[in-house]
Every structure is written in C-alpha cells, then in structure tokens.
Amino acid sequence: MTIPDTGVRVEPGSFRDPGNRVFHRGDEVLRGLDERSARDWRALSAADFFRDLTAAGHVVGTEELTPTPVDAPWAAVLRHERIPFVSHPYEWSYAMLRDAALLHLHVLGAALDAGFTTKDGSAYNVQWRGARPVFIDVGSFEALRDGEPWAGYRQFCQTLLYPLLVQAHLGLDFQPFLRARVDGIEPDQMRRLFAGTRRFRAGVPTHVHLHGAIQARNSAASTSDVRAQLRDAGFSRELARATVRGLTKLVRRLDHRPGDSHWSDYQRTCAYSVPDRQAKETFVDRAVAATGPGAALDLGANDGRYARIAARHAAHVVAVEQDPAVVDALYRALRDEGEQRILPLVLDLADPSPGGGWRGVERAAFADRARADVVLALAVVHHLAIGRNVPLPEVLDQLTAFTATGGSLVVEFVHPEDPMARRLLANKPDGLFPDYRRDTFEALLARRGRVVARAELPSGTRTLYQVVVGG
C-alpha cells in the first residue's frame, strides 16, 4: 500500500499488517484500510459485541470518516480516540502486563462468541488510559473461519504469557526480556529456562513444551497445510473458546506480587521531615496549578505522592519509577481507585527505553515520546549526578528536553551536606564531584530557562525551583 505525500505522519510501528496502516494528521489518529479490511471493519462496527466493548472502554473509540477523503488511497479511513501516552510492555509492571493479557483474552472471547477473531495477539495491541488497559488494534479483527486456530496465539505467548511465567515461576523481572526482543521470548529460550522439574509448573507443559514441539514439527509445512491438518482434526470454534477459557484461568492464577525493595519503603526511610514534606507538596501544587492543564511527567515518582498532586491540575500524568516492585504497588492502588489520569511506568532514567524493532523506530524511544507541559524532577538530580556519575549539565539537558517550550520544570537540588547526598558521596572517591554545588546548579538552570519560583525546605539542605524552560 503506497502513501502519497499529503502532510500526514505515518506511524512507524503499524507496517506489519499490509491491510491497514495507522497515521497521524495533526492531533488525529487515523487508520487506512484496504478493501478486505474495510469489509471486516463494517461487519465489525455493526456487531453488538464490538459496540459493547467500546462502550465499556475495553476497545479504543473508533469511527469511520464518511465520505472517505478523496485523496486517500484506502477503501476506508477510521479515526481513533487518542491515547494520552504510548508506552511499551517492557515499561509496565507485572500486574499491568497481567491485566493487559486478561483484557486481550476478554476481547478475543467476546469476538469468538460473535463469529469474529483477531489476527494478532501482541502485547503492543494494548495501551492505557491511566491505570486502565484499552485494546487499540481495531484492524486486527476479522471474520472467524471454522477449522482455523487463533492466529495470534504465538504472539500472545511470546509477548504476554511467557513473560508472566518467567516472573511468576522464576522470580525474574520480565522487562529485560521484552526490551531485548520486540517479538518477545521465543519457545526455545523458554524450554531452556523451564527444564527439569520446572517443566511441570502451571502453564509450562502445554504452552511452552507442547507448543514448542508442535511448532518444530510444523516448521517445514506451509500455513495452508497446517490449517488443513487442523480442519481435518476437527478444530472448531468451541475448541478455540476452550483455549481462551484455559488461558484466562491460567493467567488469573499467575497473580505474582514482587517482594519488598529498597525503594518500596523510601517514603519512610528518606530524610524528609514532616515540615519538609508539607512545604514540598505546597510548592509542587502551586507550580503545576500555575502551569495549567496539560501533560505532566513525574520522574522518580516512587509511591506516586506528587503524581497525585499533579493530577489535580494536569489532564494526565506519566509517573516514572525505576523499581518494578514500586511501580507494581502504585499501579494496583491506582487501578483499585479507578484512576484514569495517572499512568505508572517502569523506567531507569540513566538507561531509558531506546528505539527498537525495525530500523530502531518501530517502537519509539522514551525520549521521543516523553514531552510534557510540566516535569517533576524531585529527589532525582543527586541520584543521577552522584549515584550514576552523570555530569550535572547533562542531567539538566535531559530534564529540560522532556519539558515543552514554555512549560515548567519543577526540580529539587539536594545540597552536598544533606544526609542522602552525604550517603551517596561516601561511596565515591574524594573530590570526584567538585562542581556538585548549589551555585553551579543555579547557574546551569539560568542558562536553560527562567526561574519563576524558589523555596528552601525547612531542613535547610534542599531547594526547590520552578523553571519556565525557554522562557
């Protein structure tokens, strides 16, 4: 499918299905469909199950543009609801990945009951409205053909089920596995991880070892041959439903809760006094309110205390924290509250998500996705500058790059004499950070924007700044 030069921006991650393509026109998210995909869409849009899923918020809101724009090379053009922030599965916590898997299975089960199926089973087909997952790949639906298995089963295993099994059964964080391979964990790798007595753990015999054996046996056969074999063997819609029910039961059993970590108890063990915390909360609230509604980014969000304050004024907040256990606890709390403005993500600011997939742009880097009207960098600078040896000018370059021109950077400088800074410096050679001083920090800030508010916390060892970037 060729796309003419009409001023639209093609979504780099949508090329894998030749029947439809996502692109952007201004703030609109559009999807072009070829003739076959347009027929599938019109049947889908008339189906009660699809309307019900959309009304419940399980599937992204979608409408067809009628008439089809005259300059469009597609049989139909759809317009989707815009998701506030696009994240990747390796930025999610365990409970987030599990809920994404359960949503995928719920959508598929409803589709099968109505005579439809989905072509894909990828974790990337799910995004988030705050702490609520939403299925976005409307182009994946098609009519169900008897005798054919679910085409997305392998993708579902590799990007959703296998990562859940790895963390639930082995206690290994799944994020590095998904970040390393855009297509997820291969069955061969899973078989090596689940050898010996591990092969008998829940879900492993069927979805790892049997799946891998069948895949190996059919590796030389064409897709049509495999489908013919399944039809001859009596594969039916009811068997497909049973597969979805079995997967759903398995995923529900895999409710793993990460253990405690250093950062999970940070609010109790950090050096803040009650007056410090109250002054800090007041400063943050005023700074976000002064910036006005828009997007907020909380870097080093921990338990989400300041993300919640930002959400009083911002349209949506992305709350970034490097510890998966902390993000998991925050997500569960936000989910239970029904929060749809705060999206918690697992991300190390010193090693953020790079571009991935085809040509390194199929999955955009975090730095290319994260740009907010207000950025909170509270108790972050000293961890990067001292703890991770990132030069102070580069720390501020990155923080201001996240901030929209005219937006506010709310940043905290922890003085060298602060107990937390002294603890970090104690593990470093003497004289390694001669420029880690408040006057140096303030001079660097002044080169990057206009300081409009400043407050020293009552302890006297921490200072807060609100900087209008580019102002």
Short mmCIF file of C-alpha atoms in Angstrom, two decimals:
data_model
loop_
_atom_site.label_atom_id
_atom_site.label_comp_id
_atom_site.label_asym_id
_atom_site.label_seq_id
_atom_site.Cartn_x
_atom_site.Cartn_y
_atom_site.Cartn_z
CA MET A 1 0.00 0.00 0.00
CA THR A 2 1.58 3.29 -1.06
CA ILE A 3 1.01 6.50 0.86
CA PRO A 4 1.09 9.81 -1.01
CA ASP A 5 2.68 12.96 0.38
CA THR A 6 -0.38 14.56 1.98
CA GLY A 7 1.23 16.04 5.09
CA VAL A 8 0.33 13.10 7.30
CA ARG A 9 2.81 11.31 9.54
CA VAL A 10 2.82 7.52 9.23
CA GLU A 11 3.05 5.57 12.49
CA PRO A 12 6.34 3.60 12.18
CA GLY A 13 5.04 0.67 14.25
CA SER A 14 1.98 -0.12 12.12
CA PHE A 15 3.54 -1.60 8.97
CA ARG A 16 3.27 -5.31 9.80
CA ASP A 17 -0.33 -5.74 8.61
CA PRO A 18 -0.44 -4.80 4.90
CA GLY A 19 -4.22 -4.43 5.06
CA ASN A 20 -4.24 -1.34 7.25
CA ARG A 21 -1.92 1.43 8.36
CA VAL A 22 -2.07 3.95 11.20
CA PHE A 23 -1.05 7.55 10.60
CA HIS A 24 -1.38 10.95 12.26
CA ARG A 25 -2.87 14.14 10.89
CA GLY A 26 -2.40 16.94 13.37
CA ASP A 27 -3.84 15.61 16.64
CA GLU A 28 -5.93 12.97 14.86
CA VAL A 29 -5.08 9.25 14.91
CA LEU A 30 -6.29 7.71 11.66
CA ARG A 31 -6.23 4.22 10.15
CA GLY A 32 -6.39 3.48 6.43
CA LEU A 33 -7.98 0.18 5.35
CA ASP A 34 -7.74 -1.75 2.09
CA GLU A 35 -10.83 -3.34 0.52
CA ARG A 36 -10.76 -6.54 2.58
CA SER A 37 -10.03 -4.75 5.84
CA ALA A 38 -12.80 -2.23 5.10
CA ARG A 39 -15.30 -5.11 4.73
CA ASP A 40 -14.10 -6.59 8.02
CA TRP A 41 -14.45 -3.19 9.73
CA ARG A 42 -18.01 -2.62 8.50
CA ALA A 43 -19.09 -6.05 9.70
CA LEU A 44 -17.31 -5.42 12.99
CA SER A 45 -18.83 -1.97 13.55
CA ALA A 46 -22.32 -3.44 13.12
CA ALA A 47 -21.70 -6.18 15.70
CA ASP A 48 -23.21 -5.82 19.18
CA PHE A 49 -20.14 -7.26 20.92
CA PHE A 50 -17.87 -4.57 19.44
CA ARG A 51 -20.21 -1.75 20.43
CA ASP A 52 -20.45 -3.21 23.94
CA LEU A 53 -16.66 -3.50 24.31
CA THR A 54 -16.20 0.07 23.09
CA ALA A 55 -18.91 1.44 25.38
CA ALA A 56 -17.27 -0.33 28.34
CA GLY A 57 -13.92 1.27 27.49
CA HIS A 58 -12.24 -2.04 26.64
CA VAL A 59 -11.65 -1.10 22.98
CA VAL A 60 -10.45 2.29 21.76
CA GLY A 61 -13.19 4.58 20.48
CA THR A 62 -13.35 4.43 16.67
CA GLU A 63 -15.45 5.96 13.89
CA GLU A 64 -15.32 5.80 10.11
CA LEU A 65 -14.78 9.03 8.23
CA THR A 66 -17.60 9.37 5.73
CA PRO A 67 -17.25 10.06 2.98
CA THR A 68 -13.74 8.68 2.66
CA PRO A 69 -11.33 11.58 1.95
CA VAL A 70 -10.97 11.88 -1.82
CA ASP A 71 -7.16 11.95 -1.68
CA ALA A 72 -6.91 8.80 0.45
CA PRO A 73 -5.53 5.66 -1.25
CA TRP A 74 -7.67 3.43 1.01
CA ALA A 75 -11.12 1.93 0.79
CA ALA A 76 -11.96 3.38 4.22
CA VAL A 77 -10.41 5.67 6.80
CA LEU A 78 -11.05 5.34 10.54
CA ARG A 79 -10.46 7.89 13.27
CA HIS A 80 -9.45 6.61 16.70
CA GLU A 81 -9.63 8.17 20.13
CA ARG A 82 -6.17 9.49 21.01
CA ILE A 83 -4.43 7.67 23.87
CA PRO A 84 -2.64 10.23 26.10
CA PHE A 85 0.73 8.43 26.16
CA VAL A 86 2.01 5.44 24.19
CA SER A 87 4.01 3.04 26.35
CA HIS A 88 5.72 -0.28 25.67
CA PRO A 89 5.20 -3.58 27.54
CA TYR A 90 8.74 -3.55 28.94
CA GLU A 91 7.80 -0.32 30.72
CA TRP A 92 4.89 -1.98 32.54
CA SER A 93 4.82 -3.68 35.92
CA TYR A 94 3.85 -7.32 36.41
CA ALA A 95 0.23 -6.55 37.30
CA MET A 96 -0.03 -4.27 34.28
CA LEU A 97 1.18 -6.99 31.91
CA ARG A 98 -1.20 -9.48 33.53
CA ASP A 99 -4.17 -7.13 33.19
CA ALA A 100 -3.22 -6.46 29.56
CA ALA A 101 -3.22 -10.23 28.93
CA LEU A 102 -6.62 -10.64 30.59
CA LEU A 103 -8.06 -7.78 28.53
CA HIS A 104 -6.70 -9.34 25.33
CA LEU A 105 -8.36 -12.65 26.20
CA HIS A 106 -11.63 -10.97 27.16
CA VAL A 107 -11.77 -9.15 23.83
CA LEU A 108 -10.91 -12.32 21.93
CA GLY A 109 -13.51 -14.37 23.82
CA ALA A 110 -16.25 -11.83 23.04
CA ALA A 111 -15.16 -11.81 19.39
CA LEU A 112 -15.26 -15.63 19.10
CA ASP A 113 -18.77 -15.75 20.56
CA ALA A 114 -19.89 -13.34 17.82
CA GLY A 115 -18.15 -15.13 14.95
CA PHE A 116 -15.03 -12.95 14.82
CA THR A 117 -11.40 -13.43 15.81
CA THR A 118 -8.21 -11.37 15.96
CA LYS A 119 -5.23 -11.74 13.65
CA ASP A 120 -2.76 -10.69 16.34
CA GLY A 121 -2.03 -11.45 19.97
CA SER A 122 0.69 -8.92 20.71
CA ALA A 123 1.08 -7.05 24.00
CA TYR A 124 1.63 -3.94 21.86
CA ASN A 125 -2.08 -4.08 20.95
CA VAL A 126 -2.88 -2.74 24.43
CA GLN A 127 -2.37 0.79 25.73
CA TRP A 128 -3.56 2.62 28.84
CA ARG A 129 -5.97 5.30 29.98
CA GLY A 130 -4.24 5.91 33.28
CA ALA A 131 -4.41 2.60 35.15
CA ARG A 132 -6.99 1.09 32.81
CA PRO A 133 -5.95 -1.02 29.80
CA VAL A 134 -7.56 -0.49 26.41
CA PHE A 135 -7.31 -2.62 23.24
CA ILE A 136 -6.23 -0.42 20.33
CA ASP A 137 -5.72 -2.72 17.31
CA VAL A 138 -9.15 -2.40 15.71
CA GLY A 139 -7.61 -3.52 12.41
CA SER A 140 -6.87 -6.92 13.94
CA PHE A 141 -10.49 -8.13 13.90
CA GLU A 142 -11.68 -10.37 11.10
CA ALA A 143 -14.40 -12.97 10.46
CA LEU A 144 -13.78 -16.35 12.09
CA ARG A 145 -13.22 -19.24 9.68
CA ASP A 146 -14.08 -22.68 11.04
CA GLY A 147 -11.17 -25.06 11.34
CA GLU A 148 -8.56 -22.37 11.81
CA PRO A 149 -6.70 -21.73 15.07
CA TRP A 150 -6.19 -18.34 16.64
CA ALA A 151 -3.51 -16.69 14.51
CA GLY A 152 -2.33 -14.57 17.43
CA TYR A 153 -1.58 -17.44 19.82
CA ARG A 154 2.18 -17.42 19.28
CA GLN A 155 2.40 -13.63 19.71
CA PHE A 156 0.30 -13.86 22.86
CA CYS A 157 2.61 -16.46 24.33
CA GLN A 158 5.83 -14.66 23.44
CA THR A 159 4.84 -11.12 24.50
CA LEU A 160 2.35 -11.77 27.31
CA LEU A 161 2.15 -15.32 28.69
CA TYR A 162 5.86 -16.22 28.65
CA PRO A 163 6.98 -13.02 30.43
CA LEU A 164 4.32 -13.67 33.09
CA LEU A 165 5.54 -17.26 33.53
CA VAL A 166 9.16 -16.11 33.83
CA GLN A 167 8.39 -13.72 36.66
CA ALA A 168 5.72 -15.79 38.42
CA HIS A 169 7.65 -19.07 38.40
CA LEU A 170 11.29 -17.96 38.36
CA GLY A 171 11.11 -14.60 40.15
CA LEU A 172 12.93 -12.83 37.29
CA ASP A 173 11.78 -9.37 36.18
CA PHE A 174 10.30 -9.80 32.71
CA GLN A 175 11.11 -6.29 31.44
CA PRO A 176 14.67 -7.03 30.20
CA PHE A 177 13.39 -9.99 28.16
CA LEU A 178 10.81 -7.90 26.30
CA ARG A 179 13.13 -4.93 25.88
CA ALA A 180 15.75 -7.19 24.28
CA ARG A 181 13.42 -8.63 21.61
CA VAL A 182 10.49 -6.78 20.09
CA ASP A 183 8.83 -10.13 19.26
CA GLY A 184 9.12 -11.38 22.84
CA ILE A 185 10.53 -14.59 24.33
CA GLU A 186 10.99 -17.49 21.92
CA PRO A 187 9.74 -21.01 22.84
CA ASP A 188 13.31 -22.37 22.54
CA GLN A 189 14.50 -19.95 25.20
CA MET A 190 11.56 -20.81 27.43
CA ARG A 191 12.26 -24.54 27.15
CA ARG A 192 15.80 -23.96 28.37
CA LEU A 193 14.56 -21.83 31.26
CA PHE A 194 11.95 -24.42 32.21
CA ALA A 195 13.95 -27.64 32.03
CA GLY A 196 13.97 -30.38 34.66
CA THR A 197 11.29 -30.19 37.33
CA ARG A 198 10.43 -26.64 36.27
CA ARG A 199 8.75 -28.07 33.18
CA PHE A 200 5.76 -29.15 35.31
CA ARG A 201 4.87 -25.69 36.64
CA ALA A 202 1.47 -24.24 35.79
CA GLY A 203 1.10 -23.43 32.11
CA VAL A 204 4.55 -24.71 31.11
CA PRO A 205 3.76 -28.24 29.80
CA THR A 206 1.08 -27.06 27.35
CA HIS A 207 2.10 -23.56 26.35
CA VAL A 208 5.89 -23.97 26.39
CA HIS A 209 6.93 -27.56 25.72
CA LEU A 210 3.94 -28.80 23.71
CA HIS A 211 3.70 -25.51 21.82
CA GLY A 212 7.40 -25.65 21.00
CA ALA A 213 7.20 -29.27 19.85
CA ILE A 214 4.26 -28.59 17.55
CA GLN A 215 5.98 -25.51 16.17
CA ALA A 216 9.14 -27.50 15.45
CA ARG A 217 7.15 -30.30 13.81
CA ASN A 218 5.31 -27.89 11.53
CA SER A 219 8.27 -25.64 10.75
CA ALA A 220 8.60 -27.02 7.22
CA ALA A 221 4.86 -27.03 6.49
CA SER A 222 3.05 -24.13 4.82
CA THR A 223 0.37 -22.19 6.68
CA SER A 224 -2.33 -23.68 4.43
CA ASP A 225 -1.07 -27.23 5.18
CA VAL A 226 -1.24 -26.61 8.91
CA ARG A 227 -4.74 -25.17 8.61
CA ALA A 228 -5.85 -28.18 6.57
CA GLN A 229 -4.46 -30.54 9.21
CA LEU A 230 -6.36 -28.68 11.94
CA ARG A 231 -9.62 -28.76 9.98
CA ASP A 232 -9.19 -32.50 9.38
CA ALA A 233 -8.51 -32.99 13.08
CA GLY A 234 -11.84 -31.32 13.92
CA PHE A 235 -10.60 -27.96 15.21
CA SER A 236 -13.74 -25.95 15.95
CA ARG A 237 -14.96 -22.65 17.30
CA GLU A 238 -15.77 -24.34 20.60
CA LEU A 239 -12.20 -25.59 20.86
CA ALA A 240 -10.99 -22.02 20.26
CA ARG A 241 -13.29 -20.81 23.04
CA ALA A 242 -11.97 -23.52 25.34
CA THR A 243 -8.41 -22.37 24.60
CA VAL A 244 -9.30 -18.82 25.60
CA ARG A 245 -11.01 -20.02 28.78
CA GLY A 246 -7.97 -22.11 29.69
CA LEU A 247 -5.56 -19.25 29.08
CA THR A 248 -7.73 -16.89 31.12
CA LYS A 249 -7.82 -19.32 34.04
CA LEU A 250 -4.04 -19.74 33.86
CA VAL A 251 -3.28 -16.01 33.72
CA ARG A 252 -5.58 -15.37 36.68
CA ARG A 253 -3.61 -17.96 38.68
CA LEU A 254 -0.36 -16.12 37.93
CA ASP A 255 -1.03 -13.23 40.33
CA HIS A 256 2.56 -12.68 41.41
CA ARG A 257 3.38 -9.81 43.78
CA PRO A 258 7.01 -8.59 43.66
CA GLY A 259 8.74 -8.56 47.02
CA ASP A 260 9.87 -5.55 49.01
CA SER A 261 12.81 -3.50 47.77
CA HIS A 262 14.91 -0.57 48.94
CA TRP A 263 12.68 1.92 47.11
CA SER A 264 9.38 0.38 48.22
CA ASP A 265 9.94 1.77 51.72
CA TYR A 266 11.60 5.01 50.61
CA GLN A 267 8.96 7.40 51.89
CA ARG A 268 9.51 6.09 55.42
CA THR A 269 13.29 5.85 55.31
CA CYS A 270 14.16 9.03 53.34
CA ALA A 271 15.43 12.15 55.06
CA TYR A 272 12.26 14.27 54.79
CA SER A 273 10.76 15.73 57.92
CA VAL A 274 7.03 16.46 58.13
CA PRO A 275 7.60 20.23 57.59
CA ASP A 276 9.83 19.46 54.59
CA ARG A 277 7.20 17.23 53.03
CA GLN A 278 4.41 19.74 53.61
CA ALA A 279 6.44 22.58 52.11
CA LYS A 280 7.37 20.42 49.13
CA GLU A 281 3.76 19.39 48.48
CA THR A 282 2.62 23.02 48.61
CA PHE A 283 5.34 24.11 46.18
CA VAL A 284 4.52 21.33 43.70
CA ASP A 285 0.78 22.02 43.86
CA ARG A 286 1.27 25.73 43.14
CA ALA A 287 3.75 25.10 40.34
CA VAL A 288 1.50 22.63 38.50
CA ALA A 289 -1.57 24.81 39.02
CA ALA A 290 0.31 27.81 37.61
CA THR A 291 1.30 25.84 34.51
CA GLY A 292 -2.32 24.95 33.77
CA PRO A 293 -3.94 21.81 32.36
CA GLY A 294 -1.85 19.67 30.07
CA ALA A 295 0.55 16.75 30.26
CA ALA A 296 2.68 16.13 33.34
CA LEU A 297 5.71 13.87 33.77
CA ASP A 298 6.83 12.77 37.23
CA LEU A 299 10.39 11.44 37.12
CA GLY A 300 11.31 9.24 40.07
CA ALA A 301 7.67 9.02 41.15
CA ASN A 302 8.15 6.39 43.86
CA ASP A 303 4.74 5.82 45.53
CA GLY A 304 3.02 8.47 43.38
CA ARG A 305 2.56 11.11 46.09
CA TYR A 306 3.48 14.01 43.78
CA ALA A 307 1.93 12.45 40.69
CA ARG A 308 -1.39 12.54 42.54
CA ILE A 309 -0.84 16.21 43.35
CA ALA A 310 -0.05 16.92 39.69
CA ALA A 311 -3.22 15.08 38.64
CA ARG A 312 -5.30 17.68 40.48
CA HIS A 313 -4.46 20.12 37.68
CA ALA A 314 -2.96 18.18 34.73
CA ALA A 315 -5.02 16.35 32.12
CA HIS A 316 -2.83 13.27 32.52
CA VAL A 317 0.35 12.29 34.33
CA VAL A 318 3.05 9.76 33.41
CA ALA A 319 4.72 8.61 36.64
CA VAL A 320 8.15 7.05 36.02
CA GLU A 321 9.99 4.94 38.58
CA GLN A 322 12.91 2.54 38.08
CA ASP A 323 11.86 -0.10 40.66
CA PRO A 324 9.34 -2.62 39.21
CA ALA A 325 8.05 -3.53 42.68
CA VAL A 326 7.26 0.10 43.49
CA VAL A 327 5.51 0.64 40.16
CA ASP A 328 3.51 -2.56 40.65
CA ALA A 329 2.26 -1.40 44.06
CA LEU A 330 1.39 2.04 42.66
CA TYR A 331 -0.43 0.54 39.68
CA ARG A 332 -2.53 -1.76 41.86
CA ALA A 333 -3.51 1.17 44.07
CA LEU A 334 -4.42 3.38 41.10
CA ARG A 335 -6.33 0.54 39.44
CA ASP A 336 -8.36 -0.11 42.60
CA GLU A 337 -9.19 3.61 42.76
CA GLY A 338 -10.30 3.64 39.12
CA GLU A 339 -7.70 6.31 38.34
CA GLN A 340 -7.55 7.17 34.62
CA ARG A 341 -5.22 10.19 34.71
CA ILE A 342 -2.01 8.65 36.11
CA LEU A 343 -0.01 6.08 34.13
CA PRO A 344 2.80 4.44 36.15
CA LEU A 345 5.79 3.11 34.19
CA VAL A 346 8.98 1.19 34.95
CA LEU A 347 11.96 3.14 33.61
CA ASP A 348 15.53 3.88 34.65
CA LEU A 349 16.32 7.49 33.79
CA ALA A 350 20.01 6.63 33.41
CA ASP A 351 19.10 3.86 30.95
CA PRO A 352 15.73 4.78 29.39
CA SER A 353 13.94 2.75 26.75
CA PRO A 354 15.74 3.09 23.40
CA GLY A 355 14.16 2.91 19.96
CA GLY A 356 13.53 -0.70 18.94
CA GLY A 357 12.23 -3.01 16.26
CA TRP A 358 12.63 -2.40 12.54
CA ARG A 359 15.21 0.32 11.85
CA GLY A 360 15.09 1.28 15.52
CA VAL A 361 11.88 3.28 15.07
CA GLU A 362 9.14 0.64 15.16
CA ARG A 363 8.99 1.21 18.93
CA ALA A 364 9.86 4.81 19.71
CA ALA A 365 12.43 5.67 22.37
CA PHE A 366 11.13 7.09 25.63
CA ALA A 367 12.91 10.39 24.95
CA ASP A 368 10.98 10.71 21.68
CA ARG A 369 7.61 10.08 23.38
CA ALA A 370 8.01 11.99 26.63
CA ARG A 371 7.48 15.73 26.36
CA ALA A 372 5.28 17.38 28.95
CA ASP A 373 3.95 20.78 29.93
CA VAL A 374 5.20 20.26 33.47
CA VAL A 375 8.03 17.96 34.54
CA LEU A 376 8.62 17.00 38.16
CA ALA A 377 12.22 16.02 38.98
CA LEU A 378 12.06 15.71 42.76
CA ALA A 379 14.92 13.99 44.61
CA VAL A 380 16.28 12.86 41.23
CA VAL A 381 19.25 15.09 40.37
CA HIS A 382 21.59 13.80 43.10
CA HIS A 383 20.86 10.16 42.22
CA LEU A 384 21.83 10.80 38.60
CA ALA A 385 24.71 13.20 39.18
CA ILE A 386 26.32 11.39 42.13
CA GLY A 387 24.82 7.92 42.15
CA ARG A 388 25.14 7.33 38.38
CA ASN A 389 28.04 9.72 37.61
CA VAL A 390 26.08 11.71 35.00
CA PRO A 391 27.57 15.23 34.62
CA LEU A 392 25.28 17.86 36.12
CA PRO A 393 24.90 19.84 32.84
CA GLU A 394 23.79 16.67 31.07
CA VAL A 395 21.26 15.89 33.78
CA LEU A 396 19.68 19.30 33.26
CA ASP A 397 19.88 18.98 29.48
CA GLN A 398 17.79 15.82 29.69
CA LEU A 399 15.29 17.25 32.16
CA THR A 400 14.73 20.34 30.02
CA ALA A 401 14.45 18.19 26.88
CA PHE A 402 11.47 16.48 28.50
CA THR A 403 9.84 19.88 29.11
CA ALA A 404 7.84 21.62 26.40
CA THR A 405 8.97 25.13 25.45
CA GLY A 406 7.21 27.50 27.81
CA GLY A 407 6.45 24.63 30.17
CA SER A 408 7.63 24.24 33.77
CA LEU A 409 10.44 22.13 35.15
CA VAL A 410 9.98 21.62 38.90
CA VAL A 411 13.33 20.40 40.16
CA GLU A 412 14.84 19.71 43.56
CA PHE A 413 18.51 20.22 44.38
CA VAL A 414 19.79 18.18 47.30
CA HIS A 415 22.76 20.04 48.82
CA PRO A 416 26.07 18.19 49.32
CA GLU A 417 25.61 18.40 53.10
CA ASP A 418 22.19 16.69 53.00
CA PRO A 419 22.23 13.22 54.66
CA MET A 420 21.18 11.49 51.44
CA ALA A 421 23.84 13.28 49.37
CA ARG A 422 26.48 12.50 52.02
CA ARG A 423 25.49 8.84 51.87
CA LEU A 424 25.96 8.77 48.10
CA LEU A 425 29.23 10.72 48.25
CA ALA A 426 30.62 8.36 50.90
CA ASN A 427 30.76 5.62 48.27
CA LYS A 428 32.71 7.77 45.80
CA PRO A 429 36.39 8.82 45.68
CA ASP A 430 37.14 12.15 47.34
CA GLY A 431 37.00 15.16 45.03
CA LEU A 432 35.11 13.35 42.27
CA PHE A 433 32.24 15.88 42.19
CA PRO A 434 33.74 19.36 42.75
CA ASP A 435 31.00 21.01 40.67
CA TYR A 436 28.11 19.48 42.62
CA ARG A 437 27.23 22.76 44.36
CA ARG A 438 24.12 24.89 44.61
CA ASP A 439 25.66 27.94 42.93
CA THR A 440 26.78 25.82 39.97
CA PHE A 441 23.34 24.22 39.74
CA GLU A 442 21.58 27.60 39.76
CA ALA A 443 23.88 28.95 37.06
CA LEU A 444 23.10 25.93 34.89
CA LEU A 445 19.37 26.40 35.45
CA ALA A 446 19.57 30.08 34.43
CA ARG A 447 21.06 29.09 31.06
CA ARG A 448 18.12 26.80 30.33
CA GLY A 449 15.15 28.88 31.42
CA ARG A 450 13.72 31.44 33.76
CA VAL A 451 13.44 30.63 37.47
CA VAL A 452 9.96 31.85 38.49
CA ALA A 453 9.77 30.32 41.96
CA ARG A 454 12.23 29.04 44.51
CA ALA A 455 11.83 27.59 48.02
CA GLU A 456 14.31 26.23 50.52
CA LEU A 457 12.83 23.42 52.57
CA PRO A 458 12.79 23.88 56.38
CA SER A 459 15.65 21.40 56.85
CA GLY A 460 17.92 23.86 55.01
CA THR A 461 19.58 21.17 52.87
CA ARG A 462 17.20 21.00 49.90
CA THR A 463 15.96 23.69 47.49
CA LEU A 464 13.06 23.57 45.04
CA TYR A 465 12.89 25.53 41.77
CA GLN A 466 10.22 26.15 39.18
CA VAL A 467 11.84 26.96 35.85
CA VAL A 468 10.00 28.06 32.71
CA VAL A 469 12.00 26.31 30.02
CA GLY A 470 12.99 28.52 27.12
CA GLY A 471 11.49 31.48 28.92
#
